[in-house]
Amino acid sequence: MGHYNYLVTTDELADKYRDEILAALPDGVGWLTPTQTVRRPKRHALQIDETWLVWLMMRRNAMVVRDSRLQD
């Protein structure tokens, strides 16, 4: 949904399944590991209004904080 989209994996997963993941990764999606950028993403036009996207991210973050507090 954002301008840039990434797959984030461990280095071990990247080393073991590099060819399979690259073949399955949609065009324009980047791939990051903790130590490297395997593939750079392409910029996409936003699929929804930017204000709405920010609101969705803030709402999701609030839910994560709430859930972590309930578990304590």
PDB file of C-alpha atoms in Angstrom:
ATOM      1  CA  MET A   1       0.000   0.000   0.000  1.00  0.00           C
ATOM      2  CA  GLY A   2       2.943   2.354   0.578  1.00  0.00           C
ATOM      3  CA  HIS A   3       5.325   3.979  -1.857  1.00  0.00           C
ATOM      4  CA  TYR A   4       7.923   1.284  -1.140  1.00  0.00           C
ATOM      5  CA  ASN A   5       7.233  -2.313  -0.156  1.00  0.00           C
ATOM      6  CA  TYR A   6       9.700  -4.804   1.295  1.00  0.00           C
ATOM      7  CA  LEU A   7      10.055  -8.421   2.273  1.00  0.00           C
ATOM      8  CA  VAL A   8      12.216  -8.683   5.405  1.00  0.00           C
ATOM      9  CA  THR A   9      13.890 -11.997   6.268  1.00  0.00           C
ATOM     10  CA  THR A  10      16.807 -13.351   8.228  1.00  0.00           C
ATOM     11  CA  ASP A  11      20.181 -13.756   6.553  1.00  0.00           C
ATOM     12  CA  GLU A  12      19.907 -17.529   6.969  1.00  0.00           C
ATOM     13  CA  LEU A  13      16.595 -17.662   5.101  1.00  0.00           C
ATOM     14  CA  ALA A  14      17.989 -15.457   2.350  1.00  0.00           C
ATOM     15  CA  ASP A  15      21.048 -17.668   1.939  1.00  0.00           C
ATOM     16  CA  LYS A  16      19.050 -20.893   1.900  1.00  0.00           C
ATOM     17  CA  TYR A  17      16.154 -19.859  -0.377  1.00  0.00           C
ATOM     18  CA  ARG A  18      17.520 -16.909  -2.378  1.00  0.00           C
ATOM     19  CA  ASP A  19      16.578 -18.176  -5.857  1.00  0.00           C
ATOM     20  CA  GLU A  20      13.116 -19.400  -4.829  1.00  0.00           C
ATOM     21  CA  ILE A  21      12.239 -16.159  -3.042  1.00  0.00           C
ATOM     22  CA  LEU A  22      13.485 -13.958  -5.885  1.00  0.00           C
ATOM     23  CA  ALA A  23      11.387 -15.976  -8.348  1.00  0.00           C
ATOM     24  CA  ALA A  24       8.254 -15.613  -6.191  1.00  0.00           C
ATOM     25  CA  LEU A  25       8.704 -11.976  -5.123  1.00  0.00           C
ATOM     26  CA  PRO A  26       6.342  -9.634  -6.995  1.00  0.00           C
ATOM     27  CA  ASP A  27       7.892  -7.068  -9.316  1.00  0.00           C
ATOM     28  CA  GLY A  28       8.819  -3.875  -7.521  1.00  0.00           C
ATOM     29  CA  VAL A  29       8.985  -5.366  -4.006  1.00  0.00           C
ATOM     30  CA  GLY A  30      12.347  -4.977  -2.285  1.00  0.00           C
ATOM     31  CA  TRP A  31      14.040  -7.550  -0.058  1.00  0.00           C
ATOM     32  CA  LEU A  32      15.972  -6.742   3.103  1.00  0.00           C
ATOM     33  CA  THR A  33      17.917  -8.792   5.634  1.00  0.00           C
ATOM     34  CA  PRO A  34      19.623  -7.457   8.768  1.00  0.00           C
ATOM     35  CA  THR A  35      22.930  -7.139   6.902  1.00  0.00           C
ATOM     36  CA  GLN A  36      22.046  -6.505   3.267  1.00  0.00           C
ATOM     37  CA  THR A  37      19.619  -5.204   0.688  1.00  0.00           C
ATOM     38  CA  VAL A  38      19.043  -8.231  -1.537  1.00  0.00           C
ATOM     39  CA  ARG A  39      16.794  -6.331  -3.955  1.00  0.00           C
ATOM     40  CA  ARG A  40      15.854  -2.655  -4.071  1.00  0.00           C
ATOM     41  CA  PRO A  41      12.168  -1.773  -4.342  1.00  0.00           C
ATOM     42  CA  LYS A  42      10.533   0.347  -7.004  1.00  0.00           C
ATOM     43  CA  ARG A  43       8.428   3.337  -6.003  1.00  0.00           C
ATOM     44  CA  HIS A  44       4.688   2.763  -6.341  1.00  0.00           C
ATOM     45  CA  ALA A  45       1.840   5.223  -6.470  1.00  0.00           C
ATOM     46  CA  LEU A  46      -0.235   5.059  -3.295  1.00  0.00           C
ATOM     47  CA  GLN A  47      -3.301   2.858  -3.653  1.00  0.00           C
ATOM     48  CA  ILE A  48      -5.218   4.779  -0.976  1.00  0.00           C
ATOM     49  CA  ASP A  49      -5.239   8.342   0.349  1.00  0.00           C
ATOM     50  CA  GLU A  50      -2.073   9.150   2.305  1.00  0.00           C
ATOM     51  CA  THR A  51      -4.026  10.512   5.291  1.00  0.00           C
ATOM     52  CA  TRP A  52      -6.026   7.294   5.488  1.00  0.00           C
ATOM     53  CA  LEU A  53      -2.827   5.217   5.294  1.00  0.00           C
ATOM     54  CA  VAL A  54      -1.279   7.141   8.211  1.00  0.00           C
ATOM     55  CA  TRP A  55      -4.485   6.701  10.231  1.00  0.00           C
ATOM     56  CA  LEU A  56      -4.433   2.940   9.606  1.00  0.00           C
ATOM     57  CA  MET A  57      -0.814   2.686  10.759  1.00  0.00           C
ATOM     58  CA  MET A  58      -1.529   4.707  13.910  1.00  0.00           C
ATOM     59  CA  ARG A  59      -4.570   2.575  14.695  1.00  0.00           C
ATOM     60  CA  ARG A  60      -2.594  -0.632  14.273  1.00  0.00           C
ATOM     61  CA  ASN A  61       0.197   0.650  16.520  1.00  0.00           C
ATOM     62  CA  ALA A  62      -2.350   1.573  19.200  1.00  0.00           C
ATOM     63  CA  MET A  63      -3.790  -1.952  19.054  1.00  0.00           C
ATOM     64  CA  VAL A  64      -0.332  -3.511  19.465  1.00  0.00           C
ATOM     65  CA  VAL A  65       0.396  -1.320  22.499  1.00  0.00           C
ATOM     66  CA  ARG A  66      -2.993  -2.176  24.014  1.00  0.00           C
ATOM     67  CA  ASP A  67      -2.472  -5.901  23.489  1.00  0.00           C
ATOM     68  CA  SER A  68       1.022  -5.818  25.000  1.00  0.00           C
ATOM     69  CA  ARG A  69      -0.324  -4.020  28.086  1.00  0.00           C
ATOM     70  CA  LEU A  70      -3.101  -6.596  28.475  1.00  0.00           C
ATOM     71  CA  GLN A  71      -0.526  -9.410  28.469  1.00  0.00           C
ATOM     72  CA  ASP A  72       1.513  -7.855  31.320  1.00  0.00           C
TER      73      ASP A  72
END
